[in-house]
mmCIF file of C-alpha atoms in Angstrom:
data_model
loop_
_atom_site.group_PDB
_atom_site.id
_atom_site.type_symbol
_atom_site.label_atom_id
_atom_site.label_comp_id
_atom_site.label_asym_id
_atom_site.label_seq_id
_atom_site.Cartn_x
_atom_site.Cartn_y
_atom_site.Cartn_z
ATOM 1 C CA MET Y 1457 12.724 18.386 21.274
ATOM 2 C CA ALA Y 1458 16.106 17.071 20.229
ATOM 3 C CA LEU Y 1459 16.128 15.546 16.747
ATOM 4 C CA THR Y 1460 17.570 12.093 17.350
ATOM 5 C CA ALA Y 1461 18.483 9.109 15.176
ATOM 6 C CA SER Y 1462 18.380 5.387 15.960
ATOM 7 C CA THR Y 1463 21.469 3.924 17.607
ATOM 8 C CA MET Y 1464 21.462 1.162 14.976
ATOM 9 C CA LEU Y 1465 21.860 -1.716 17.430
ATOM 10 C CA PRO Y 1466 24.109 -4.398 15.856
ATOM 11 C CA LEU Y 1467 22.282 -6.877 13.633
ATOM 12 C CA GLY Y 1468 22.135 -10.332 15.178
ATOM 13 C CA THR Y 1469 21.528 -8.961 18.692
ATOM 14 C CA ASN Y 1470 19.125 -11.097 20.725
ATOM 15 C CA ALA Y 1471 15.800 -9.475 21.571
ATOM 16 C CA PRO Y 1472 15.969 -8.363 25.211
ATOM 17 C CA ASP Y 1473 13.071 -9.718 27.236
ATOM 18 C CA PHE Y 1474 10.718 -7.409 29.093
ATOM 19 C CA HIS Y 1475 7.671 -7.613 31.353
ATOM 20 C CA LEU Y 1476 5.605 -4.485 30.850
ATOM 21 C CA PRO Y 1477 1.987 -3.540 31.493
ATOM 22 C CA GLU Y 1478 -0.227 -3.077 28.462
ATOM 23 C CA VAL Y 1479 -2.036 0.272 28.811
ATOM 24 C CA VAL Y 1480 -5.498 -0.872 27.676
ATOM 25 C CA SER Y 1481 -5.845 -4.262 29.382
ATOM 26 C CA GLY Y 1482 -3.274 -3.969 32.175
ATOM 27 C CA GLU Y 1483 -1.975 -7.411 31.130
ATOM 28 C CA LYS Y 1484 1.772 -7.986 31.491
ATOM 29 C CA ILE Y 1485 3.415 -8.456 28.097
ATOM 30 C CA SER Y 1486 6.748 -10.186 27.461
ATOM 31 C CA LEU Y 1487 8.549 -11.942 24.620
ATOM 32 C CA ALA Y 1488 6.693 -15.116 25.617
ATOM 33 C CA ASN Y 1489 3.448 -13.547 24.325
ATOM 34 C CA PHE Y 1490 4.900 -13.812 20.815
ATOM 35 C CA ALA Y 1491 6.552 -17.246 21.054
ATOM 36 C CA ASP Y 1492 4.396 -18.651 18.229
ATOM 37 C CA LYS Y 1493 5.290 -15.835 15.797
ATOM 38 C CA LYS Y 1494 7.884 -16.159 13.052
ATOM 39 C CA ALA Y 1495 8.909 -12.502 13.375
ATOM 40 C CA LEU Y 1496 8.534 -9.773 15.969
ATOM 41 C CA LEU Y 1497 8.328 -6.014 15.490
ATOM 42 C CA VAL Y 1498 9.166 -3.963 18.578
ATOM 43 C CA MET Y 1499 8.558 -0.254 18.214
ATOM 44 C CA PHE Y 1500 9.141 2.611 20.598
ATOM 45 C CA ILE Y 1501 6.506 5.290 20.218
ATOM 46 C CA CYS Y 1502 4.702 7.884 22.319
ATOM 47 C CA ARG Y 1503 1.699 10.159 21.974
ATOM 48 C CA HIS Y 1504 3.040 13.706 21.895
ATOM 49 C CA CYS Y 1505 5.894 13.421 19.378
ATOM 50 C CA PRO Y 1506 5.164 15.027 15.980
ATOM 51 C CA PHE Y 1507 7.175 12.295 14.237
ATOM 52 C CA VAL Y 1508 4.947 9.604 15.744
ATOM 53 C CA LYS Y 1509 1.793 11.610 15.015
ATOM 54 C CA HIS Y 1510 2.973 11.819 11.397
ATOM 55 C CA VAL Y 1511 3.087 8.009 11.044
ATOM 56 C CA GLN Y 1512 0.555 6.779 13.623
ATOM 57 C CA LYS Y 1513 -2.130 5.896 11.060
ATOM 58 C CA GLN Y 1514 0.422 3.802 9.155
ATOM 59 C CA LEU Y 1515 1.367 2.037 12.399
ATOM 60 C CA ALA Y 1516 -2.293 1.236 13.049
ATOM 61 C CA LEU Y 1517 -2.595 0.013 9.436
ATOM 62 C CA LEU Y 1518 0.390 -2.300 9.936
ATOM 63 C CA GLY Y 1519 -1.379 -3.708 12.977
ATOM 64 C CA ASP Y 1520 -4.515 -4.302 10.917
ATOM 65 C CA GLU Y 1521 -2.685 -5.881 7.991
ATOM 66 C CA TYR Y 1522 -0.568 -8.247 10.072
ATOM 67 C CA PHE Y 1523 -3.164 -9.034 12.739
ATOM 68 C CA ASN Y 1524 -3.652 -12.691 11.748
ATOM 69 C CA SER Y 1525 -0.142 -13.312 10.478
ATOM 70 C CA ASP Y 1526 3.168 -14.727 11.653
ATOM 71 C CA LEU Y 1527 4.279 -11.243 12.743
ATOM 72 C CA GLY Y 1528 4.002 -10.259 16.376
ATOM 73 C CA ILE Y 1529 3.890 -6.538 17.098
ATOM 74 C CA VAL Y 1530 4.387 -4.673 20.346
ATOM 75 C CA ALA Y 1531 4.677 -0.931 20.889
ATOM 76 C CA ILE Y 1532 6.405 0.516 23.935
ATOM 77 C CA SER Y 1533 6.400 4.035 25.310
ATOM 78 C CA ALA Y 1534 9.216 4.898 27.709
ATOM 79 C CA ASN Y 1535 8.872 8.665 28.005
ATOM 80 C CA ASP Y 1536 8.944 10.411 31.380
ATOM 81 C CA ALA Y 1537 5.215 10.766 32.083
ATOM 82 C CA LYS Y 1538 5.747 13.288 34.882
ATOM 83 C CA ASN Y 1539 7.193 15.871 32.519
ATOM 84 C CA TYR Y 1540 5.289 14.657 29.439
ATOM 85 C CA PRO Y 1541 1.758 13.832 30.660
ATOM 86 C CA ASP Y 1542 0.551 13.136 27.102
ATOM 87 C CA ASP Y 1543 2.743 10.039 27.316
ATOM 88 C CA ALA Y 1544 1.319 8.785 30.615
ATOM 89 C CA PRO Y 1545 -0.463 5.397 30.559
ATOM 90 C CA ASP Y 1546 -4.012 6.838 30.606
ATOM 91 C CA SER Y 1547 -3.223 9.081 27.660
ATOM 92 C CA LEU Y 1548 -1.541 6.204 25.819
ATOM 93 C CA LYS Y 1549 -4.663 4.120 26.445
ATOM 94 C CA ALA Y 1550 -6.756 6.844 24.800
ATOM 95 C CA MET Y 1551 -4.340 6.901 21.857
ATOM 96 C CA ALA Y 1552 -4.552 3.108 21.436
ATOM 97 C CA THR Y 1553 -8.338 3.281 21.510
ATOM 98 C CA GLU Y 1554 -8.575 6.240 19.105
ATOM 99 C CA LEU Y 1555 -6.272 4.555 16.590
ATOM 100 C CA GLY Y 1556 -7.862 1.121 17.079
ATOM 101 C CA LEU Y 1557 -4.472 -0.478 17.658
ATOM 102 C CA LYS Y 1558 -4.592 -4.265 17.282
ATOM 103 C CA PHE Y 1559 -1.266 -4.786 19.055
ATOM 104 C CA PRO Y 1560 -0.280 -4.188 22.662
ATOM 105 C CA LEU Y 1561 0.950 -0.738 23.665
ATOM 106 C CA CYS Y 1562 3.039 -1.029 26.806
ATOM 107 C CA TYR Y 1563 4.439 1.521 29.227
ATOM 108 C CA ASP Y 1564 8.074 1.255 30.307
ATOM 109 C CA GLU Y 1565 8.006 3.293 33.502
ATOM 110 C CA THR Y 1566 11.568 2.431 34.571
ATOM 111 C CA GLN Y 1567 12.894 3.019 31.033
ATOM 112 C CA GLU Y 1568 14.975 -0.147 31.439
ATOM 113 C CA THR Y 1569 13.433 -1.834 28.397
ATOM 114 C CA ALA Y 1570 14.196 1.182 26.210
ATOM 115 C CA LYS Y 1571 17.783 1.071 27.431
ATOM 116 C CA ALA Y 1572 18.037 -2.685 26.773
ATOM 117 C CA TYR Y 1573 17.030 -2.049 23.141
ATOM 118 C CA THR Y 1574 19.185 1.107 22.937
ATOM 119 C CA ALA Y 1575 16.036 2.896 21.822
ATOM 120 C CA ALA Y 1576 16.860 6.530 21.200
ATOM 121 C CA CYS Y 1577 13.942 8.164 19.424
ATOM 122 C CA THR Y 1578 10.246 8.010 18.776
ATOM 123 C CA PRO Y 1579 9.519 6.233 16.560
ATOM 124 C CA ASP Y 1580 12.257 3.589 16.729
ATOM 125 C CA PHE Y 1581 11.750 0.180 15.061
ATOM 126 C CA PHE Y 1582 13.330 -3.254 15.631
ATOM 127 C CA VAL Y 1583 12.486 -6.438 13.690
ATOM 128 C CA PHE Y 1584 13.567 -9.837 15.001
ATOM 129 C CA ASP Y 1585 13.475 -13.198 13.226
ATOM 130 C CA SER Y 1586 12.138 -16.521 14.514
ATOM 131 C CA GLU Y 1587 15.201 -16.964 16.726
ATOM 132 C CA ARG Y 1588 14.654 -13.409 18.009
ATOM 133 C CA LYS Y 1589 17.844 -12.173 16.380
ATOM 134 C CA LEU Y 1590 17.777 -8.575 15.161
ATOM 135 C CA VAL Y 1591 17.465 -8.398 11.381
ATOM 136 C CA TYR Y 1592 16.271 -4.807 10.936
ATOM 137 C CA ARG Y 1593 16.518 -1.565 12.829
ATOM 138 C CA GLY Y 1594 15.797 1.735 11.243
ATOM 139 C CA GLN Y 1595 13.159 3.901 9.702
ATOM 140 C CA LEU Y 1596 9.562 3.262 8.728
ATOM 141 C CA ASP Y 1597 10.182 5.021 5.405
ATOM 142 C CA ASP Y 1598 11.612 8.267 4.002
ATOM 143 C CA SER Y 1599 8.655 10.420 5.063
ATOM 144 C CA ARG Y 1600 9.115 13.114 7.711
ATOM 145 C CA PRO Y 1601 6.588 15.657 9.013
ATOM 146 C CA SER Y 1602 7.893 18.430 6.775
ATOM 147 C CA ASN Y 1603 9.334 16.768 3.658
ATOM 148 C CA GLY Y 1604 6.110 16.111 1.736
ATOM 149 C CA LYS Y 1605 6.922 12.448 1.047
ATOM 150 C CA PRO Y 1606 4.028 10.008 1.548
ATOM 151 C CA VAL Y 1607 3.945 7.713 4.567
ATOM 152 C CA THR Y 1608 4.127 4.206 3.094
ATOM 153 C CA GLY Y 1609 6.066 2.148 5.618
ATOM 154 C CA ALA Y 1610 8.166 0.896 2.681
ATOM 155 C CA ASP Y 1611 11.446 0.245 4.517
ATOM 156 C CA LEU Y 1612 9.889 -1.493 7.493
ATOM 157 C CA ARG Y 1613 7.445 -3.450 5.327
ATOM 158 C CA ALA Y 1614 10.294 -4.722 3.114
ATOM 159 C CA ALA Y 1615 12.099 -6.041 6.191
ATOM 160 C CA ILE Y 1616 8.958 -7.672 7.607
ATOM 161 C CA GLU Y 1617 8.062 -9.320 4.307
ATOM 162 C CA ALA Y 1618 11.614 -10.610 3.872
ATOM 163 C CA VAL Y 1619 11.546 -12.319 7.279
ATOM 164 C CA LEU Y 1620 8.091 -13.770 6.757
ATOM 165 C CA THR Y 1621 9.028 -15.200 3.342
ATOM 166 C CA ASP Y 1622 12.483 -16.503 4.366
ATOM 167 C CA LYS Y 1623 14.335 -14.022 2.179
ATOM 168 C CA PRO Y 1624 17.319 -11.890 3.141
ATOM 169 C CA VAL Y 1625 16.432 -8.606 4.806
ATOM 170 C CA PRO Y 1626 17.649 -5.655 2.720
ATOM 171 C CA ASN Y 1627 21.147 -4.574 3.763
ATOM 172 C CA GLU Y 1628 20.476 -0.874 3.330
ATOM 173 C CA GLN Y 1629 18.942 0.219 6.610
ATOM 174 C CA LYS Y 1630 18.542 3.911 7.323
ATOM 175 C CA PRO Y 1631 18.208 5.100 10.922
ATOM 176 C CA SER Y 1632 14.839 6.225 12.156
ATOM 177 C CA ILE Y 1633 14.658 9.922 13.015
ATOM 178 C CA GLY Y 1634 12.403 11.441 15.645
ATOM 179 C CA CYS Y 1635 12.149 13.127 19.000
ATOM 180 C CA ASN Y 1636 14.543 11.820 21.612
ATOM 181 C CA ILE Y 1637 13.103 9.526 24.254
ATOM 182 C CA LYS Y 1638 12.285 11.725 27.228
ATOM 183 C CA TRP Y 1639 14.555 10.261 29.870
ATOM 184 C CA LYS Y 1640 13.816 10.871 33.527
ATOM 185 C CA ALA Y 1641 16.252 13.196 35.275
ATOM 186 C CA GLY Y 1642 19.501 11.342 35.880
ATOM 187 C CA ASN Y 1643 18.326 8.281 33.952
ATOM 188 C CA ALA Y 1644 19.635 9.035 30.438
ATOM 189 C CA PRO Y 1645 21.762 6.177 29.057
ATOM 190 C CA SER Y 1646 25.389 6.617 28.042
ATOM 191 C CA TYR Y 1647 24.441 6.446 24.345
ATOM 192 C CA PHE Y 1648 22.176 9.529 24.641
ATOM 193 C CA GLY Y 1649 23.634 12.935 23.857
#
């Protein structure tokens, strides 16, 4: 595991579109699925990473809390399933079911969507406004698996609430930290490493 930080994609970047299979239903998910939402949270997660395991209940809670709101949520896993079978679609499906996720969890087999977002780690979070311009990228909160701080989702929640209430998103945005995305051999992007 290589400890990796978010690339901190420039604010104002347009949300890249994608067409990915959802692991539970098999339905193809794209930005169009969230066209009626005021804000969109795109997160890159996986099953095996200890940083994701540390926050997964908070992610499920976010899904519960914002289920009938103006926030769309989609989670994407892009890890190499051949070398990391815990992150294969069937295993991700089990994870989604166990956690009771109320948002789609998609699998990015080609890793092209992860590259389009410059996703670097798991977890990695991106919040887009109603025009699908990036307004937040960074951490869930200050908690890490070994630092003893509670998992609250404070940083991400502040950004979401700001967008939903037409307020400025806080300027201080700290990078997310986690395991690097497990790129397939020869497929690592130029921003990795």
